[in-house]
Coordinates of C-alpha atoms in Angstrom, one line a residue:
X1 CA -8.9 -45.0 31.2
X2 CA -7.7 -41.5 30.0
X3 CA -4.9 -41.6 27.5
X4 CA -2.7 -38.6 27.1
X5 CA -2.2 -37.0 23.7
X6 CA 1.3 -37.8 22.3
X7 CA 3.7 -34.9 22.5
X8 CA 4.5 -33.2 19.2
X9 CA 6.7 -30.2 19.1
X10 CA 6.8 -27.6 16.3
X11 CA 9.9 -25.4 16.0
X12 CA 9.9 -22.3 13.9
X13 CA 13.2 -20.8 12.8
X14 CA 13.3 -17.3 11.2
X15 CA 17.0 -16.4 11.4
X16 CA 20.1 -18.6 11.3
X17 CA 21.3 -17.3 14.7
X18 CA 18.2 -18.8 16.3
X19 CA 19.3 -22.4 15.5
X20 CA 21.9 -22.9 18.3
X21 CA 19.6 -21.1 20.8
X22 CA 16.9 -23.7 20.3
X23 CA 18.9 -26.9 19.5
X24 CA 20.9 -26.7 22.6
X25 CA 17.8 -28.2 24.2
X26 CA 16.9 -31.9 23.5
X27 CA 13.4 -31.4 22.1
X28 CA 11.8 -34.8 21.2
X29 CA 9.4 -35.6 18.4
X30 CA 9.9 -32.3 16.6
X31 CA 9.1 -30.8 13.2
X32 CA 11.2 -27.9 12.2
X33 CA 9.8 -25.1 10.0
X34 CA 12.1 -22.6 8.2
X35 CA 10.2 -19.4 7.9
X36 CA 12.8 -17.7 5.6
X37 CA 15.1 -18.9 2.8
X38 CA 18.3 -18.0 4.8
X39 CA 17.0 -19.9 7.8
X40 CA 16.4 -22.9 5.5
X41 CA 19.9 -22.6 4.0
X42 CA 21.5 -22.5 7.5
X43 CA 19.4 -25.5 8.7
X44 CA 20.5 -27.5 5.5
X45 CA 24.1 -26.6 6.2
X46 CA 23.7 -27.8 9.8
X47 CA 22.2 -31.1 8.6
X48 CA 18.9 -30.5 10.3
X49 CA 15.7 -31.8 8.6
X50 CA 13.2 -29.1 8.0
X51 CA 10.2 -28.0 6.0
X52 CA 9.1 -24.7 4.4
X53 CA 5.6 -23.3 5.0
X54 CA 4.9 -23.6 1.3
X55 CA 5.0 -27.4 1.6
X56 CA 1.7 -27.3 3.5
X57 CA -0.4 -25.7 0.8
X58 CA -0.3 -25.6 -3.0
X59 CA 0.2 -22.6 -5.3
X60 CA -3.3 -22.6 -6.6
X61 CA -4.8 -22.4 -3.1
X62 CA -2.8 -19.4 -2.0
X63 CA -3.4 -17.7 -5.3
X64 CA -7.1 -18.1 -5.0
X65 CA -7.0 -16.9 -1.4
X66 CA -5.1 -13.8 -2.7
X67 CA -7.6 -13.0 -5.3
X68 CA -10.5 -13.4 -2.9
X69 CA -8.8 -11.2 -0.3
X70 CA -8.1 -8.5 -2.8
X71 CA -11.8 -8.3 -3.7
X72 CA -12.6 -8.2 0.0
X73 CA -10.1 -5.4 0.5
X74 CA -11.6 -3.3 -2.2
X75 CA -15.1 -3.7 -0.6
X76 CA -13.6 -2.9 2.8
X77 CA -11.8 0.2 1.5
X78 CA -15.1 1.5 0.1
X79 CA -16.8 0.8 3.4
X80 CA -14.1 2.8 5.3
X81 CA -14.3 5.7 2.8
X82 CA -18.1 5.8 3.1
X83 CA -17.8 5.8 6.9
X84 CA -15.2 8.6 6.9
X85 CA -17.2 10.7 4.4
X86 CA -20.3 10.1 6.4
X87 CA -18.7 11.5 9.6
X88 CA -16.5 14.1 8.1
X89 CA -18.6 16.4 5.9
X90 CA -15.5 18.2 4.5
X91 CA -14.4 15.0 2.8
X92 CA -18.0 14.3 1.6
X93 CA -18.3 17.7 0.0
X94 CA -15.2 17.1 -2.1
X95 CA -16.0 13.4 -2.9
X96 CA -12.5 12.7 -1.5
X97 CA -11.7 9.0 -1.1
X98 CA -9.0 9.3 1.5
X99 CA -8.5 5.7 2.6
X100 CA -8.6 4.2 -0.9
X101 CA -6.0 6.7 -2.0
X102 CA -3.5 4.5 -0.1
X103 CA -4.7 1.1 -1.1
X104 CA -1.2 -0.2 -1.9
X105 CA 0.3 0.7 1.4
X106 CA -2.5 -0.6 3.5
X107 CA -2.9 -3.7 1.4
X108 CA 0.8 -4.5 2.1
X109 CA 0.1 -4.3 5.8
X110 CA -3.1 -6.4 5.4
X111 CA -1.4 -9.1 3.3
X112 CA 1.6 -9.4 5.5
X113 CA -0.7 -10.3 8.4
X114 CA -3.4 -12.6 6.9
X115 CA -0.8 -14.5 4.9
X116 CA 1.2 -15.4 8.0
X117 CA -2.0 -16.3 9.9
X118 CA -3.0 -18.5 7.0
X119 CA 0.4 -20.2 6.9
X120 CA 0.6 -20.9 10.6
X121 CA -3.0 -22.2 10.9
X122 CA -2.5 -24.4 7.9
X123 CA 0.7 -25.9 9.5
X124 CA -1.1 -26.4 12.8
X125 CA -4.0 -28.1 11.1
X126 CA -1.6 -30.7 9.5
X127 CA 0.8 -31.2 12.4
X128 CA -1.5 -30.8 15.4
X129 CA 1.3 -29.8 17.8
X130 CA 1.1 -29.9 21.5
X131 CA 3.9 -27.4 22.0
X132 CA 5.3 -24.7 19.8
X133 CA 8.8 -23.2 20.0
X134 CA 9.4 -19.8 18.3
X135 CA 11.0 -16.4 18.7
X136 CA 9.4 -13.0 19.3
X137 CA 11.0 -9.6 18.9
X138 CA 10.9 -6.6 21.2
X139 CA 8.0 -4.3 20.4
X140 CA 9.2 -1.4 18.2
X141 CA 7.9 2.1 18.9
X142 CA 5.5 3.1 16.2
X143 CA 7.2 5.4 13.6
X144 CA 6.8 3.7 10.3
X145 CA 3.8 2.9 8.2
X146 CA 5.1 -0.6 7.2
X147 CA 6.7 -3.2 9.4
X148 CA 10.3 -3.0 10.5
X149 CA 12.9 -5.5 9.2
X150 CA 13.8 -6.3 12.8
X151 CA 10.2 -6.9 13.8
X152 CA 9.0 -10.5 13.8
X153 CA 5.5 -10.5 12.5
X154 CA 5.7 -14.3 12.3
X155 CA 6.4 -14.5 16.1
X156 CA 3.3 -12.4 16.8
X157 CA 1.1 -14.5 14.4
X158 CA 2.3 -17.8 15.9
X159 CA 1.5 -16.5 19.4
X160 CA -2.1 -15.5 18.3
X161 CA -2.7 -19.0 16.8
X162 CA -1.4 -20.6 20.0
X163 CA -3.7 -18.6 22.2
X164 CA -6.7 -19.4 20.0
X165 CA -6.0 -23.1 20.1
X166 CA -4.8 -23.4 23.7
X167 CA -1.4 -24.7 22.6
X168 CA 1.5 -24.2 24.9
X169 CA 3.8 -21.5 23.4
X170 CA 7.5 -21.5 24.2
X171 CA 8.4 -18.0 23.0
X172 CA 12.0 -16.7 23.3
X173 CA 13.0 -13.0 22.8
X174 CA 15.3 -12.4 19.9
X175 CA 16.7 -9.1 18.7
X176 CA 16.6 -9.3 14.9
X177 CA 18.8 -6.2 14.6
X178 CA 21.6 -8.5 15.9
X179 CA 21.2 -11.0 13.1
X180 CA 23.7 -10.9 10.3
X181 CA 22.8 -9.6 6.8
X182 CA 22.8 -12.7 4.7
X183 CA 23.9 -12.3 1.1
X184 CA 25.7 -14.2 -1.5
X185 CA 29.4 -13.4 -2.1
X186 CA 30.9 -13.2 -5.6
X187 CA 34.4 -13.6 -6.8
X188 CA 34.1 -10.3 -8.8
X189 CA 32.9 -8.4 -5.8
X190 CA 35.7 -5.7 -6.0
X191 CA 34.5 -4.7 -9.5
X192 CA 30.8 -4.2 -8.5
X193 CA 31.0 -0.6 -7.3
X194 CA 32.5 0.5 -10.6
X195 CA 30.0 -1.5 -12.6
X196 CA 27.1 -0.1 -10.6
X197 CA 28.4 3.4 -11.1
X198 CA 28.6 2.9 -14.8
X199 CA 25.1 1.5 -14.9
X200 CA 23.7 4.4 -12.9
X201 CA 25.4 6.9 -15.2
X202 CA 23.9 5.2 -18.3
X203 CA 20.5 5.1 -16.6
X204 CA 20.7 8.8 -15.8
X205 CA 21.8 9.8 -19.3
X206 CA 19.1 7.8 -20.9
X207 CA 16.6 9.1 -18.4
X208 CA 17.4 12.7 -19.2
X209 CA 17.0 12.0 -22.9
X210 CA 13.6 10.3 -22.4
X211 CA 12.3 13.1 -20.2
X212 CA 13.4 15.6 -22.8
X213 CA 11.5 13.8 -25.6
X214 CA 8.5 13.2 -23.3
X215 CA 8.2 16.9 -22.3
X216 CA 8.6 18.0 -25.9
X217 CA 5.5 15.9 -26.7
X218 CA 3.5 18.2 -24.4
X219 CA 3.7 21.0 -27.0
X220 CA 1.4 18.8 -29.1
X221 CA -1.2 18.3 -26.4
X222 CA -2.0 22.0 -25.7
X223 CA -2.6 25.2 -27.7
X224 CA 0.4 26.9 -26.2
X225 CA 4.0 27.2 -27.2
X226 CA 5.3 26.7 -23.7
X227 CA 3.1 24.4 -21.6
X228 CA 3.3 24.6 -17.8
X229 CA 4.4 21.3 -16.2
X230 CA 4.4 20.7 -12.5
X231 CA 7.2 18.3 -11.8
X232 CA 6.8 16.6 -8.4
X233 CA 10.2 14.9 -7.9
X234 CA 13.6 15.7 -9.6
X235 CA 13.8 19.0 -11.3
X236 CA 15.4 19.0 -14.7
X237 CA 17.9 21.7 -15.4
X238 CA 18.3 21.7 -19.2
X239 CA 18.5 25.0 -21.2
X240 CA 17.1 23.4 -24.4
X241 CA 14.2 21.9 -22.5
X242 CA 13.4 25.0 -20.5
X243 CA 13.0 26.9 -23.7
X244 CA 10.2 24.7 -24.7
X245 CA 8.5 23.7 -21.4
X246 CA 7.9 25.8 -18.3
X247 CA 8.9 23.4 -15.5
X248 CA 7.5 24.3 -12.1
X249 CA 8.6 22.6 -8.9
X250 CA 6.3 23.9 -6.1
X251 CA 5.0 20.6 -4.6
X252 CA 6.6 21.3 -1.3
X253 CA 4.6 24.6 -1.0
X254 CA 1.4 22.8 -1.9
X255 CA 2.2 20.0 0.7
X256 CA 3.0 22.2 3.7
X257 CA 0.9 25.4 3.4
X258 CA -1.9 24.5 5.7
X259 CA -3.0 24.3 9.4
X260 CA -5.0 21.3 10.5
X261 CA -8.4 22.4 12.0
X262 CA -8.9 20.9 15.5
X263 CA -12.5 20.2 14.8
X264 CA -11.7 18.2 11.7
X265 CA -9.0 16.3 13.6
X266 CA -11.5 15.5 16.3
X267 CA -13.9 14.1 13.7
X268 CA -11.2 11.8 12.4
X269 CA -10.5 10.6 15.9
X270 CA -14.2 9.9 16.4
X271 CA -14.2 7.9 13.1
X272 CA -11.5 5.6 14.4
X273 CA -13.3 5.1 17.7
X274 CA -16.6 4.1 15.9
X275 CA -14.8 1.9 13.4
X276 CA -13.0 0.0 16.1
X277 CA -16.4 -1.2 17.5
X278 CA -18.0 -1.8 14.1
X279 CA -18.6 -5.5 13.4
X280 CA -17.7 -5.2 9.7
X281 CA -14.4 -3.6 10.6
X282 CA -13.5 -6.3 13.1
X283 CA -14.6 -9.1 10.8
X284 CA -12.1 -7.9 8.2
X285 CA -9.3 -8.4 10.7
X286 CA -10.4 -11.9 11.5
X287 CA -8.8 -14.9 9.7
X288 CA -9.7 -18.5 10.6
X289 CA -11.3 -17.3 13.7
X290 CA -8.2 -15.3 14.8
X291 CA -8.7 -11.6 15.5
X292 CA -5.4 -9.9 14.5
X293 CA -6.2 -6.2 14.4
X294 CA -3.7 -5.8 17.2
X295 CA -0.9 -6.5 14.7
X296 CA -1.8 -3.3 12.7
X297 CA -4.1 -1.2 14.9
X298 CA -1.5 1.6 15.5
X299 CA -0.7 1.9 11.8
X300 CA -4.4 1.8 10.6
X301 CA -5.2 4.4 13.4
X302 CA -2.4 6.6 12.0
X303 CA -3.8 6.3 8.4
X304 CA -7.3 7.3 9.5
X305 CA -6.6 9.9 12.1
X306 CA -3.5 11.5 10.6
X307 CA -2.6 10.6 7.0
X308 CA -6.1 10.9 5.6
X309 CA -6.5 14.4 7.2
X310 CA -3.2 15.6 5.9
X311 CA -4.0 14.2 2.4
X312 CA -7.3 16.1 2.4
X313 CA -5.6 19.4 3.1
X314 CA -2.9 18.7 0.4
X315 CA -5.6 17.7 -2.0
X316 CA -7.6 20.9 -1.3
X317 CA -4.4 23.0 -1.7
X318 CA -3.5 21.2 -4.9
X319 CA -7.0 21.7 -6.4
X320 CA -6.9 25.4 -5.8
X321 CA -3.3 25.7 -7.0
X322 CA -3.9 23.9 -10.2
X323 CA -6.9 26.1 -10.9
X324 CA -5.0 29.3 -10.2
X325 CA -1.8 28.5 -12.1
X326 CA -3.5 26.8 -15.1
X327 CA -1.0 23.9 -15.0
X328 CA -1.2 21.9 -18.3
X329 CA 0.3 18.6 -17.0
X330 CA 2.0 16.9 -14.0
X331 CA 5.1 14.8 -14.4
X332 CA 6.7 12.4 -11.9
X333 CA 8.4 9.1 -11.5
X334 CA 6.0 7.4 -9.0
X335 CA 3.1 8.7 -6.9
X336 CA 4.2 6.9 -3.8
X337 CA 4.1 9.6 -1.1
X338 CA 1.1 11.1 0.7
X339 CA 1.9 14.5 -0.9
X340 CA 2.2 13.2 -4.5
X341 CA -0.8 11.0 -4.3
X342 CA -3.0 13.8 -3.1
X343 CA -1.7 16.2 -5.7
X344 CA -2.2 13.6 -8.5
X345 CA -5.7 12.9 -7.4
X346 CA -6.5 16.6 -7.5
X347 CA -5.1 16.8 -11.1
X348 CA -7.1 13.7 -12.2
X349 CA -10.3 15.3 -10.8
X350 CA -9.6 18.5 -12.8
X351 CA -8.8 16.4 -16.0
X352 CA -5.2 17.5 -16.0
X353 CA -2.9 14.8 -17.5
X354 CA -0.6 13.0 -15.0
X355 CA 2.4 11.6 -16.8
X356 CA 4.5 8.9 -15.2
X357 CA 7.9 7.8 -16.4
X358 CA 8.6 5.1 -13.8
X359 CA 12.0 5.7 -12.0
X360 CA 13.5 7.2 -15.2
X361 CA 14.0 4.1 -17.3
X362 CA 13.4 1.1 -15.1
X363 CA 10.6 0.0 -17.5
X364 CA 7.5 -2.1 -16.7
X365 CA 7.3 -5.1 -14.5
X366 CA 4.3 -7.5 -14.4
X367 CA 3.6 -6.7 -10.8
X368 CA 0.0 -6.7 -9.6
X369 CA 0.5 -3.9 -7.2
X370 CA 1.5 -1.5 -10.0
X371 CA -2.1 -0.8 -10.7
X372 CA -2.6 0.4 -7.1
X373 CA 0.5 2.5 -7.1
X374 CA 1.1 4.1 -10.5
X375 CA -1.8 3.3 -12.8
X376 CA -4.6 4.5 -10.6
X377 CA -3.3 8.0 -10.6
X378 CA -2.0 8.6 -14.1
X379 CA -3.3 9.3 -17.6
X380 CA -0.1 8.4 -19.4
X381 CA 2.4 5.7 -18.4
X382 CA 5.7 5.6 -20.3
X383 CA 7.9 2.5 -20.2

């Protein structure tokens, strides 16, 4: 006699507006998972029992997974750089590590995917559902390096896990751009714009003072009365300062004065094609037996075939510019853009100090990603 497996339904809620859409149906024997804090708040207010994904694993486990993944990512990035330099001789000749230059941005994409796959598979392992109810979002046209706020990465991850485990998915389309912006209200709300304005003015005043003192210090670093400083972001107009330091703001010229060679672009396209079929490349995008490259392939393709090529040209221009102009130092708030990272890398390679004063006076936060955004491309970091 064959006994049928008892039905167990998993319901995933990512936005409060999804609750009435699903709970108008009488779904028996269900476990409800709140994927976001505001979904959990709305479920609590509606009197619906639910769990958070974090209830299925402990803090130590996810922390250990994170450390292991970071080490894997470093090895993977070196593999990609070696493959690119092997196939594009122009990069190899300059020892230019194009992919690793954007470790932070690509790590954010990578972590956003494997963490969700890990969460969903962990929940499935515990609950062993027969049916899963969740929401997906319309596919956004590619135009941003990171994921869109109205793009449900959870929905895509849940669908992949269902496919791998032959679990019946009940996916409904949901436009996240129609969801409300959830925020806490405050009785002193009318006063906030004035307070924020005062805070910003104070930050700006202190920022100018700190920059002034910082740039004065440059006169001690070089045997010149007026060192040349390439400022990559906000130009400082200060008569007292300009008498001591020659501030130059020509990063836009460095970043745009080039024409991409068709042969080099073709080589970059070939690199992507060969990587896509490489076992080590595909293994990196497999978690718990689930191949999830499709979640990020358009963005990784864009990094390899477009951003790395542009970064190379900017790096080459910056290297020549720094040599010709005899720049003594580079000064900026945060090397986050393609242009600034390539220029900073060129400066580091020429032993030119790169001085970072993070976002004027925001100071230092104990954030692991700082080392991959600011610290890896600077010689002096002021807080």
